[in-house]
Coordinates of C-alpha atoms and ligand atoms in Angstrom, one line a residue:
M1 CA 31.0 -82.7 100.8
H2 CA 33.8 -84.7 102.3
M3 CA 33.5 -88.3 103.4
Y4 CA 34.9 -88.8 106.9
D5 CA 35.8 -91.9 108.9
F6 CA 34.8 -91.8 112.6
N7 CA 38.5 -91.3 113.6
D8 CA 38.8 -88.3 111.2
L9 CA 36.2 -86.5 113.3
L10 CA 37.6 -87.3 116.7
P11 CA 39.3 -84.2 118.1
Y12 CA 41.0 -86.1 120.9
K13 CA 43.9 -88.7 120.9
K14 CA 41.7 -91.6 121.7
W15 CA 38.1 -92.7 122.3
R16 CA 36.9 -93.2 125.8
Q17 CA 35.4 -96.6 126.7
G18 CA 32.1 -97.1 124.8
Q19 CA 32.4 -94.0 122.7
L20 CA 33.3 -95.6 119.4
Q21 CA 30.4 -98.1 119.9
I22 CA 28.0 -95.2 120.4
A23 CA 29.3 -93.4 117.3
H24 CA 28.8 -96.6 115.2
S25 CA 25.3 -97.2 116.6
V26 CA 24.2 -93.6 115.9
Y27 CA 25.4 -93.8 112.4
N28 CA 23.7 -97.2 111.7
S29 CA 20.5 -96.0 113.2
I30 CA 20.4 -93.0 110.9
I31 CA 21.2 -95.2 107.8
E32 CA 18.5 -97.7 108.9
R33 CA 15.9 -95.0 109.9
K34 CA 15.6 -95.9 113.6
I35 CA 15.0 -94.4 117.0
L36 CA 18.0 -95.1 119.2
L37 CA 17.9 -94.8 123.0
I38 CA 21.3 -94.5 124.5
N39 CA 22.0 -94.9 128.2
Y40 CA 25.5 -93.9 129.0
P41 CA 26.6 -92.3 132.3
T42 CA 26.4 -88.6 132.7
G43 CA 29.8 -86.9 132.5
A44 CA 31.3 -89.9 130.6
G45 CA 31.2 -88.1 127.3
K46 CA 28.2 -89.1 125.2
T47 CA 27.7 -85.8 123.3
L48 CA 30.9 -86.2 121.3
P49 CA 30.3 -89.8 119.8
V50 CA 26.6 -89.0 119.2
L51 CA 27.6 -85.9 117.2
I52 CA 30.4 -87.8 115.4
G53 CA 28.0 -90.6 114.3
A54 CA 25.4 -88.0 113.2
L55 CA 27.9 -85.8 111.4
K56 CA 29.3 -88.7 109.4
A57 CA 25.8 -89.6 108.2
S58 CA 25.0 -86.0 107.6
F59 CA 28.2 -85.4 105.5
E60 CA 27.3 -88.4 103.4
N61 CA 23.6 -87.7 102.9
G62 CA 23.1 -84.0 103.5
Y63 CA 20.8 -84.4 106.6
K64 CA 20.4 -81.5 109.0
I65 CA 21.1 -82.2 112.7
I66 CA 18.7 -80.8 115.2
Y67 CA 20.2 -81.1 118.7
L68 CA 17.8 -80.4 121.6
A69 CA 18.9 -79.4 125.0
R70 CA 17.0 -78.2 128.0
T71 CA 18.9 -75.2 129.3
K72 CA 21.4 -72.7 128.0
N73 CA 24.1 -74.5 130.1
Q74 CA 23.4 -77.7 128.2
F75 CA 23.9 -75.9 124.9
Q76 CA 27.5 -75.6 125.8
A77 CA 28.5 -79.3 125.5
P78 CA 27.6 -79.7 121.8
Q79 CA 28.9 -76.2 121.1
R80 CA 32.3 -77.1 122.7
E81 CA 32.6 -80.4 120.9
L82 CA 31.6 -78.9 117.5
E83 CA 34.3 -76.2 117.9
K84 CA 36.9 -78.9 118.6
I85 CA 35.8 -80.9 115.6
N86 CA 36.0 -77.8 113.5
K87 CA 39.7 -77.4 114.5
K88 CA 40.4 -81.0 113.4
I89 CA 38.7 -81.1 109.9
K90 CA 39.2 -79.0 106.8
E91 CA 35.5 -78.4 106.1
K92 CA 33.9 -76.0 108.6
I93 CA 30.8 -77.3 110.3
N94 CA 28.3 -74.4 110.5
F95 CA 26.1 -74.5 113.5
V96 CA 23.6 -72.2 115.1
L97 CA 22.3 -72.0 118.7
L98 CA 18.7 -71.0 118.9
Y99 CA 17.5 -70.0 122.4
N100 CA 13.9 -69.2 123.1
R101 CA 12.9 -66.5 120.6
Q102 CA 11.4 -64.3 123.3
E103 CA 14.6 -64.4 125.3
L104 CA 16.5 -63.4 122.2
C105 CA 14.3 -60.5 121.4
L106 CA 15.9 -57.1 121.7
Q107 CA 12.6 -55.4 122.5
K108 CA 13.0 -55.7 126.2
N109 CA 9.4 -54.6 126.9
L110 CA 8.1 -57.7 125.1
Q111 CA 9.9 -60.2 127.3
K112 CA 7.4 -60.6 130.1
L113 CA 4.5 -61.4 127.8
P114 CA 3.1 -64.9 127.5
Y115 CA 4.7 -66.5 124.5
E116 CA 1.5 -66.4 122.3
E117 CA 1.1 -62.7 122.9
F118 CA 4.8 -62.1 122.3
I119 CA 4.5 -63.7 118.9
G120 CA 1.5 -61.6 118.1
F121 CA 3.2 -58.4 119.1
C122 CA 6.4 -59.3 117.2
A123 CA 4.4 -60.0 114.1
F124 CA 2.5 -56.7 114.5
L125 CA 5.7 -54.7 114.9
R126 CA 7.4 -56.4 111.9
K127 CA 4.3 -55.8 109.7
E128 CA 4.0 -52.2 110.7
G129 CA 7.7 -51.6 110.3
K130 CA 8.0 -50.6 113.9
C131 CA 10.7 -53.0 115.0
K132 CA 14.0 -51.3 114.3
Y133 CA 15.9 -54.6 114.4
Y134 CA 14.0 -56.0 111.5
P135 CA 14.4 -56.7 108.5
L136 CA 18.0 -57.7 108.1
S137 CA 18.2 -58.4 104.4
S138 CA 18.8 -54.8 103.3
R139 CA 21.6 -54.4 105.8
L140 CA 23.4 -57.8 105.7
S141 CA 24.8 -58.6 102.3
D142 CA 26.8 -61.7 103.0
S143 CA 25.6 -64.0 105.7
N144 CA 27.9 -66.8 104.6
N145 CA 30.9 -65.3 106.3
M146 CA 29.3 -64.6 109.6
Q147 CA 30.3 -66.4 112.7
C148 CA 28.1 -68.8 114.4
G149 CA 27.3 -70.0 117.9
D150 CA 27.1 -67.5 120.8
E151 CA 28.7 -64.8 118.7
I152 CA 25.4 -64.2 117.0
M153 CA 24.1 -62.4 120.1
N154 CA 27.1 -60.1 120.1
L155 CA 26.8 -59.4 116.4
A156 CA 23.1 -58.8 116.7
E157 CA 23.5 -56.4 119.6
S158 CA 26.4 -54.5 118.0
G159 CA 24.6 -54.2 114.7
D160 CA 21.1 -53.8 116.0
Y161 CA 19.9 -57.0 114.2
C162 CA 17.1 -59.2 115.6
P163 CA 19.0 -62.3 116.9
Y164 CA 16.2 -64.6 115.9
E165 CA 16.1 -63.3 112.4
L166 CA 19.9 -63.4 112.2
T167 CA 19.9 -67.0 113.3
K168 CA 17.3 -67.7 110.7
L169 CA 19.5 -66.3 108.0
L170 CA 22.6 -68.2 109.3
S171 CA 20.7 -71.5 109.6
K172 CA 20.4 -71.7 105.8
N173 CA 24.1 -72.8 105.8
A174 CA 24.0 -74.6 109.1
L175 CA 24.5 -78.3 109.3
V176 CA 23.7 -78.4 113.0
M177 CA 21.0 -76.5 114.9
I178 CA 21.1 -76.5 118.7
L179 CA 17.7 -75.7 120.1
A180 CA 15.5 -75.6 123.2
Y181 CA 13.0 -78.5 123.5
N182 CA 9.9 -76.3 123.0
Y183 CA 10.8 -75.5 119.4
I184 CA 10.0 -79.2 118.6
F185 CA 7.6 -80.3 121.3
D186 CA 5.2 -77.4 121.6
P187 CA 3.1 -77.9 118.5
R188 CA 2.3 -74.1 118.2
I189 CA 6.0 -73.1 118.4
R190 CA 7.0 -76.0 116.1
E191 CA 4.7 -74.8 113.4
I192 CA 6.4 -71.4 113.3
F193 CA 9.9 -72.8 113.7
T194 CA 9.6 -75.4 110.9
R195 CA 8.2 -72.7 108.6
D196 CA 10.7 -70.0 109.5
F197 CA 13.7 -72.4 109.3
N198 CA 12.4 -74.6 106.5
V199 CA 12.9 -77.7 108.5
K200 CA 11.9 -81.1 107.0
F201 CA 11.9 -83.8 109.6
E202 CA 12.4 -86.6 107.1
R203 CA 15.7 -84.9 106.1
S204 CA 16.7 -84.3 109.8
I205 CA 18.4 -86.2 112.5
L206 CA 16.9 -85.4 115.9
I207 CA 19.2 -85.6 118.9
I208 CA 17.5 -85.3 122.3
D209 CA 19.9 -84.7 125.3
E210 CA 18.8 -85.6 128.8
A211 CA 16.0 -87.6 127.3
H212 CA 14.8 -89.1 130.6
N213 CA 13.2 -85.6 131.2
L214 CA 11.3 -85.7 128.0
P215 CA 7.9 -87.0 129.3
D216 CA 7.9 -84.4 132.1
I217 CA 9.0 -81.6 129.8
I218 CA 6.3 -82.3 127.3
R219 CA 3.7 -82.5 130.1
N220 CA 4.9 -79.1 131.4
I221 CA 4.8 -77.6 127.9
L222 CA 1.2 -78.8 127.5
T223 CA -0.1 -78.0 131.0
R224 CA -2.3 -74.9 131.2
K225 CA -2.7 -72.9 134.4
L226 CA -5.3 -70.6 135.9
R227 CA -4.2 -68.0 138.6
R228 CA -6.3 -65.8 140.8
E229 CA -4.4 -62.6 139.9
W230 CA -5.0 -63.2 136.2
I231 CA -8.7 -63.3 136.8
S232 CA -8.8 -60.0 138.8
R233 CA -6.6 -58.4 136.1
A234 CA -8.8 -59.8 133.3
I235 CA -11.9 -58.2 135.0
K236 CA -10.1 -54.8 135.0
E237 CA -9.2 -55.2 131.3
I238 CA -12.8 -55.9 130.4
K239 CA -14.0 -52.9 132.4
G240 CA -11.4 -50.7 130.8
Y241 CA -11.5 -51.8 127.1
Y242 CA -14.6 -53.9 126.3
R243 CA -18.1 -52.5 125.7
G244 CA -19.9 -55.6 124.3
E245 CA -23.4 -56.7 125.5
D246 CA -22.0 -59.7 127.3
R247 CA -19.6 -57.6 129.4
A248 CA -21.6 -58.0 132.6
S249 CA -22.1 -61.7 132.3
V250 CA -18.5 -62.4 131.5
I251 CA -17.4 -60.3 134.5
S252 CA -19.9 -62.2 136.7
S253 CA -18.5 -65.6 135.6
L254 CA -15.0 -64.4 136.3
R255 CA -15.9 -63.3 139.8
C256 CA -17.4 -66.7 140.5
L257 CA -14.1 -68.3 139.3
Y258 CA -12.1 -66.0 141.5
S259 CA -14.1 -66.9 144.6
Y260 CA -13.7 -70.6 143.7
L261 CA -9.9 -70.3 143.4
K262 CA -9.8 -68.5 146.7
S263 CA -11.8 -71.2 148.4
L264 CA -9.1 -73.7 147.3
D265 CA -6.2 -71.9 149.1
K266 CA -6.8 -73.6 152.4
K267 CA -7.1 -77.1 151.1
V268 CA -4.0 -76.8 148.9
L269 CA -1.9 -75.1 151.7
E270 CA -2.7 -78.1 153.9
K271 CA -2.3 -80.9 151.4
G272 CA -0.1 -79.3 148.7
F273 CA -2.3 -80.9 146.0
S274 CA -6.0 -81.4 145.3
V275 CA -7.9 -83.2 142.5
L276 CA -10.8 -81.1 141.2
E277 CA -14.1 -82.2 139.8
R278 CA -14.8 -80.7 136.4
D279 CA -18.5 -79.7 137.0
F280 CA -17.9 -76.3 138.7
L281 CA -15.6 -75.1 135.9
Y282 CA -17.8 -76.6 133.3
N283 CA -20.7 -74.5 134.5
T284 CA -18.8 -71.3 135.3
L285 CA -16.1 -70.8 132.6
P286 CA -17.2 -68.4 129.8
S287 CA -17.1 -70.0 126.4
P288 CA -13.6 -70.0 124.7
T289 CA -15.0 -68.3 121.6
R290 CA -16.3 -65.4 123.7
L291 CA -13.0 -65.1 125.6
R292 CA -11.0 -65.2 122.4
K293 CA -13.2 -62.5 120.8
I294 CA -12.8 -60.2 123.9
G295 CA -9.0 -60.9 124.1
L296 CA -8.6 -59.9 120.4
I297 CA -10.4 -56.6 121.0
I298 CA -8.4 -55.8 124.0
E299 CA -5.1 -56.7 122.3
S300 CA -5.9 -54.6 119.3
E301 CA -6.5 -51.7 121.7
Y302 CA -3.1 -52.3 123.3
K303 CA -1.4 -52.5 119.9
S304 CA -2.9 -49.3 118.6
M305 CA -1.5 -47.5 121.7
L306 CA 1.8 -49.4 121.3
L307 CA 1.3 -50.7 124.8
F308 CA 3.1 -54.0 125.3
K309 CA 0.8 -55.2 128.0
S310 CA -0.1 -58.7 128.8
S311 CA -3.7 -59.6 128.0
Y312 CA -5.0 -61.6 130.9
I313 CA -8.1 -62.6 129.1
R314 CA -6.0 -64.4 126.6
R315 CA -4.4 -66.5 129.4
I316 CA -7.9 -67.4 130.7
Y317 CA -8.9 -68.2 127.1
E318 CA -5.8 -70.6 126.8
F319 CA -6.9 -72.5 129.9
T320 CA -10.6 -72.6 129.0
N321 CA -9.9 -73.7 125.5
Y322 CA -7.8 -76.6 126.7
F323 CA -10.4 -77.5 129.4
F324 CA -13.2 -77.9 126.8
E325 CA -11.0 -79.4 124.1
Y326 CA -9.4 -82.2 126.1
P327 CA -12.0 -83.8 128.4
Y328 CA -9.6 -86.6 129.2
S329 CA -7.1 -84.4 131.0
I330 CA -6.3 -84.2 134.7
L331 CA -7.7 -81.2 136.6
Y332 CA -6.1 -80.3 139.9
A333 CA -5.0 -77.5 142.2
E334 CA -1.5 -77.1 143.4
R335 CA 0.2 -74.8 145.9
D336 CA 2.2 -71.9 144.5
Y337 CA 3.7 -70.1 147.5
N338 CA 0.6 -69.2 149.5
Y339 CA -2.0 -69.5 146.8
A340 CA -3.8 -72.3 144.9
V341 CA -3.2 -72.5 141.1
I342 CA -5.5 -74.6 139.0
K343 CA -3.7 -76.8 136.4
I344 CA -4.9 -79.0 133.6
S345 CA -2.5 -81.6 132.2
P346 CA -2.8 -84.3 129.5
I347 CA -3.2 -87.9 130.6
F348 CA -1.4 -89.1 127.5
F349 CA 0.3 -87.3 124.6
E350 CA -1.4 -87.0 121.3
Q351 CA 0.5 -88.4 118.3
N352 CA 0.9 -84.9 117.0
V353 CA 3.1 -83.9 120.0
I354 CA 5.7 -86.6 119.4
K355 CA 5.4 -86.6 115.6
P356 CA 9.0 -85.3 115.1
V357 CA 10.4 -88.3 117.0
V358 CA 8.7 -90.6 114.6
E359 CA 9.0 -88.6 111.4
S360 CA 12.7 -87.6 111.6
R361 CA 15.2 -89.6 109.5
A362 CA 16.4 -90.9 112.9
T363 CA 16.0 -89.9 116.5
I364 CA 18.7 -90.3 119.0
M365 CA 17.6 -90.0 122.6
M366 CA 20.4 -90.0 125.2
S367 CA 20.6 -89.9 128.9
G368 CA 22.6 -91.2 131.9
T369 CA 19.4 -92.4 133.5
L370 CA 16.9 -93.7 130.9
P371 CA 14.0 -95.6 132.4
P372 CA 13.3 -99.2 131.2
L373 CA 12.4 -99.3 127.5
G374 CA 8.8 -100.5 128.0
Y375 CA 8.0 -97.8 130.5
Y376 CA 9.7 -95.0 128.5
T377 CA 7.9 -95.8 125.3
S378 CA 4.5 -96.1 127.0
L379 CA 5.0 -92.7 128.7
L380 CA 5.7 -91.1 125.3
G381 CA 3.1 -93.1 123.4
L382 CA 5.7 -94.7 121.1
D383 CA 5.1 -98.1 119.7
P384 CA 8.5 -99.9 120.1
V385 CA 8.0 -102.1 117.1
R386 CA 6.4 -99.8 114.6
S387 CA 8.7 -97.0 115.5
R388 CA 11.8 -99.2 115.1
I389 CA 13.3 -98.5 118.4
E390 CA 16.6 -99.8 119.5
E391 CA 18.3 -99.5 122.9
L392 CA 22.0 -99.2 123.7
R393 CA 22.9 -99.4 127.4
I394 CA 26.6 -99.0 128.3
P395 CA 27.2 -99.4 132.1
S396 CA 29.4 -96.8 133.8
P397 CA 33.0 -97.6 133.3
L398 CA 33.5 -96.2 136.8
S399 CA 30.7 -98.3 138.5
H400 CA 33.4 -100.6 140.1
R401 CA 34.5 -97.5 142.1
V402 CA 31.2 -97.6 144.0
K403 CA 30.5 -99.8 147.0
L404 CA 26.7 -100.1 147.2
K405 CA 25.1 -101.3 150.4
I406 CA 21.4 -101.8 150.9
V407 CA 20.5 -101.7 154.6
K408 CA 17.9 -104.2 155.9
G409 CA 15.8 -103.5 158.9
V410 CA 15.0 -99.9 158.0
S411 CA 12.5 -98.3 155.6
S412 CA 10.8 -95.1 154.7
R413 CA 7.4 -96.6 153.9
Y414 CA 4.5 -94.1 154.1
V415 CA 2.4 -96.2 156.4
E416 CA 5.2 -96.5 159.0
R417 CA 6.1 -92.8 159.0
G418 CA 6.4 -91.3 162.5
E419 CA 8.8 -90.7 165.3
V420 CA 10.1 -94.2 165.5
Q421 CA 11.0 -94.4 161.8
Y422 CA 12.5 -90.9 161.8
R423 CA 14.7 -91.7 164.8
K424 CA 15.9 -94.9 163.3
I425 CA 16.9 -93.3 160.0
A426 CA 18.6 -90.4 161.8
Q427 CA 20.5 -92.9 163.9
C428 CA 21.8 -94.7 160.7
I429 CA 22.9 -91.4 159.2
D430 CA 24.7 -90.4 162.4
A431 CA 26.5 -93.8 162.4
I432 CA 27.6 -93.5 158.8
F433 CA 28.8 -89.9 159.3
Y434 CA 30.7 -90.9 162.4
K435 CA 32.5 -93.7 160.5
S436 CA 33.2 -91.8 157.3
R437 CA 36.5 -90.3 156.4
E438 CA 37.0 -86.6 155.6
G439 CA 34.9 -85.1 152.8
I440 CA 31.1 -84.7 152.2
V441 CA 28.5 -87.2 153.3
M442 CA 25.7 -86.4 150.9
T443 CA 22.3 -87.6 152.3
V444 CA 19.4 -87.7 149.9
F445 CA 15.8 -87.7 151.1
P446 CA 12.7 -88.5 149.1
S447 CA 11.2 -85.0 149.8
Y448 CA 11.8 -81.7 151.7
N449 CA 9.1 -82.7 154.2
Y450 CA 10.8 -86.0 155.0
M451 CA 14.2 -84.3 155.3
R452 CA 12.7 -81.8 157.8
N453 CA 11.3 -84.6 159.9
I454 CA 14.6 -86.6 160.1
R455 CA 16.7 -83.5 160.6
L456 CA 15.0 -83.0 164.0
Y457 CA 16.7 -86.2 165.3
L458 CA 20.1 -85.8 163.7
K459 CA 23.1 -85.2 166.0
S460 CA 25.9 -85.0 163.4
R461 CA 27.6 -81.6 162.9
P462 CA 28.5 -79.6 160.8
L463 CA 25.4 -79.8 158.8
L464 CA 24.4 -78.1 155.5
V465 CA 20.9 -78.2 154.2
E466 CA 19.5 -77.8 150.7
R467 CA 16.5 -75.5 150.7
E468 CA 13.9 -75.1 148.0
R469 CA 15.6 -71.9 146.9
S470 CA 19.3 -72.7 147.6
R471 CA 21.8 -71.8 144.9
L472 CA 24.2 -74.5 143.9
S473 CA 27.2 -72.2 144.0
E474 CA 26.4 -71.1 147.6
V475 CA 26.2 -74.7 148.8
V476 CA 29.4 -75.7 146.9
N477 CA 31.4 -72.8 148.5
E478 CA 30.0 -73.5 151.9
A479 CA 30.7 -77.2 151.8
K480 CA 34.3 -76.6 150.7
K481 CA 35.0 -74.8 154.0
Y482 CA 34.8 -78.0 156.0
E483 CA 37.1 -81.0 156.3
K484 CA 34.0 -83.2 156.9
V485 CA 30.4 -82.2 156.6
L486 CA 26.9 -83.7 156.3
L487 CA 25.0 -82.3 153.4
L488 CA 21.3 -82.9 153.3
A489 CA 19.7 -82.8 149.9
V490 CA 16.5 -83.9 148.2
A491 CA 16.1 -86.5 145.4
G492 CA 15.4 -84.9 142.1
G493 CA 16.4 -81.5 143.5
K494 CA 19.0 -79.1 142.2
M495 CA 21.9 -80.6 144.3
V496 CA 21.4 -84.1 143.2
E497 CA 20.8 -83.2 139.5
G498 CA 23.7 -80.8 139.2
I499 CA 26.2 -80.5 142.0
E500 CA 29.9 -81.2 141.6
I501 CA 32.2 -80.5 144.5
K502 CA 35.8 -81.2 143.8
R503 CA 39.2 -80.5 145.2
G504 CA 41.7 -80.7 142.3
N505 CA 40.4 -83.5 140.0
R506 CA 38.6 -85.5 142.8
S507 CA 35.1 -85.3 144.0
I508 CA 34.9 -84.6 147.8
I509 CA 31.5 -86.3 148.0
N510 CA 32.9 -89.6 149.4
V511 CA 29.7 -91.1 150.8
V512 CA 26.1 -91.0 149.6
V513 CA 23.3 -92.0 151.8
I514 CA 19.9 -92.6 150.3
A515 CA 17.7 -91.9 153.3
G516 CA 14.5 -93.6 152.1
L517 CA 13.6 -94.9 148.7
P518 CA 12.8 -91.8 146.6
I519 CA 9.5 -93.2 145.3
P520 CA 7.2 -90.6 143.7
E521 CA 4.3 -89.6 145.9
P522 CA 1.1 -91.4 144.9
N523 CA -1.1 -88.6 143.6
I524 CA -3.6 -88.1 140.8
L525 CA -0.8 -87.7 138.2
T526 CA 1.0 -90.9 139.2
K527 CA -2.3 -92.8 139.5
N528 CA -3.3 -91.8 136.1
M529 CA 0.1 -92.7 134.8
L530 CA -0.3 -96.1 136.4
E531 CA -3.6 -96.7 134.6
N532 CA -2.2 -95.6 131.3
V533 CA 1.0 -97.7 131.6
S534 CA -1.0 -100.7 132.8
V535 CA -3.0 -100.7 129.6
K536 CA 0.1 -100.2 127.4
V537 CA 2.2 -102.9 129.0
G538 CA -0.7 -105.3 129.8
N539 CA 0.6 -106.1 133.3
R540 CA -0.4 -104.0 136.3
E541 CA 2.3 -105.2 138.6
L542 CA 5.0 -104.4 136.2
A543 CA 3.3 -101.0 135.5
W544 CA 3.4 -100.3 139.2
K545 CA 7.1 -101.0 139.3
Y546 CA 7.7 -98.8 136.3
V547 CA 5.7 -95.9 137.7
Y548 CA 7.0 -96.0 141.2
L549 CA 10.3 -98.0 141.4
S550 CA 11.9 -97.0 138.2
P551 CA 12.0 -93.2 139.0
A552 CA 13.4 -94.2 142.4
V553 CA 16.2 -96.1 140.8
M554 CA 16.9 -93.2 138.4
R555 CA 17.2 -90.8 141.4
I556 CA 19.5 -93.1 143.2
V557 CA 21.8 -93.4 140.1
Q558 CA 21.7 -89.6 139.8
A559 CA 22.8 -89.2 143.4
I560 CA 25.6 -91.8 143.0
G561 CA 26.8 -89.9 140.0
R562 CA 27.6 -86.9 142.2
S563 CA 30.3 -88.9 144.0
I564 CA 32.0 -90.4 140.9
R565 CA 33.2 -87.6 138.6
S566 CA 36.5 -89.1 137.4
K567 CA 38.5 -92.3 137.5
D568 CA 40.3 -91.1 140.6
D569 CA 37.0 -91.1 142.6
S570 CA 35.6 -93.8 144.8
S571 CA 32.6 -93.8 147.1
I572 CA 30.4 -95.8 149.5
V573 CA 26.7 -95.6 148.9
Y574 CA 24.1 -96.7 151.5
I575 CA 20.4 -97.2 150.7
L576 CA 18.5 -96.9 154.0
D577 CA 15.5 -98.8 152.8
E578 CA 15.0 -102.6 152.7
R579 CA 12.5 -102.2 149.9
A580 CA 15.6 -101.7 147.7
T581 CA 16.2 -105.4 147.9
D582 CA 13.2 -105.9 145.5
E583 CA 14.3 -107.9 142.5
F584 CA 13.3 -105.2 140.1
I585 CA 15.4 -102.5 141.8
I586 CA 18.4 -104.8 142.1
S587 CA 18.1 -105.8 138.4
Q588 CA 17.9 -102.1 137.4
L589 CA 20.9 -101.1 139.6
T590 CA 22.8 -104.0 138.1
R591 CA 22.1 -102.7 134.6
Y592 CA 23.9 -99.5 135.5
G593 CA 26.9 -101.7 136.5
F594 CA 26.5 -101.6 140.3
V595 CA 26.8 -104.6 142.5
P596 CA 24.5 -104.1 145.5
E597 CA 25.4 -105.8 148.8
V598 CA 22.7 -106.3 151.4
V599 CA 23.8 -105.5 155.0
E600 CA 21.9 -105.8 158.3
L601 CA 21.0 -102.7 160.3
Q602 CA 22.8 -104.0 163.4
A603 CA 26.1 -104.3 161.5
L604 CA 25.8 -100.7 160.4
L605 CA 25.1 -99.4 163.9
K606 CA 27.9 -101.4 165.5
Ligands
SF4_701 S1 11.6 -58.9 115.1 FE1 13.1 -59.7 116.6 S2 13.7 -57.9 117.8 FE2 11.8 -57.4 116.7 S3 10.1 -57.9 118.1 FE3 10.4 -59.6 116.8 S4 11.8 -61.0 117.9 FE4 11.9 -58.9 118.9

């Protein structure tokens, strides 16, 4: 393999501010076997230097690079940069993209199954020789000359090859694998993946993009659900395919469970969320062993008829098994449209879940909005000293283009919520909109509910509102029709996470209003997190700030990021909440390179 210098791998004329420093830090972390947390603004170009640092170490030592991204869209950034690097250097970097195996599957009738069942059916079809897309080996003689990246899908479809198996074959020569998070953080999927792709973490460099999402993503992966319609379908399955002696008693337990879920609807529709005692489920749920046995019988019936049907008993088994296996989990009901869904989530992550982060040669976790180190490591259950963690924070090179004002005399505190508060906030937004120049005034609320309450008192027009199901493209097109418009969005929502509205090279979001500090709602999840983090950091007050204030800062920074997309942009940001003058919040905002100025409400309304 060639030895490359950092500049040899750079496909552009020059480095952007901070990029060379990132490339060096990544390289050094790999050589020194460390975990590196990189905070560098979104859109400023961190993918490239991270890849360059990792590629240099990889060329020198033969490590594989595993790059994790959340969505297919996020696969594009590393793919694009690798293609550019490939044009610059002689040696071709082989890379593969591995989407979710089920999404890749060409047997369309398997796509709606739960993942576990899909894996079972796929294995069955392969074993019985009933999947025409498998095996490949007899039909593909030379995999070395095949293309990589997205072209795999085209090649697979044109040649009737299973895309997953094709990727597996290609990955033998691949230096970089770009994957979805669940291949690494779902222990069941990881086991199959590491076996299929012969992955050894100690010889791999793990890169995690948008790493601020990691704790939530892992929690989602591990959360198990129980839905009412699954129970009624499971009862039908048992009636149709199961003749065991315990048939009547299992059906009776499932009926009790169904009634219980129905009784939760009203409570959840009113409050959106309800913590549950474990006793009822403990006494009602059939044993996991029994459910598993019945599920296997039903699934084998399905397979023998070549029916690719979902086994609902298996879903109930998954939930039940988790319920009995993890007594220290959180049990709650949540609203899903007009019904209650029961969920069970882990309070903390077992070491097995984050094993790849610790065991890899080096792990690079990058984001534009990483929480404070102590908080982040306690959420993930990482020991900052034993895991040899280092942090690199590079403030936004464009932060000086933002005028950040915190308005005193106004707040969105829960205890003060009501007409007086809503009117005051609406009055501030109207005043800001009135004074602003052309373009978009993006106003970000802590929640949809809060937005609805304030909206009643807003006089400014024209007005565009983000709804729970709004599409980004629709909002962008609509907003561009106006010279000046007030856009109402929600912190942590689609708009704030992903919207970019430009004319030419410039963002037309010129003003951002944070209409109330976007603090997470106190609920059973955040309360448990607070307990957990308090123990880990040994300071309850600091833990409170981590759990409630640091996500608020992260959301504010995300919202500001929508207005500054290039060096030609500038914006004014107002935080309509005096709680943002808290020392912790100011210090966090300063770390991102912003210089907050405190202004009085009267001055704003003048
Ligand atoms: S072998 Fe491939 S195409 Fe066939 S069922 Fe499995 S994933 Fe689908």
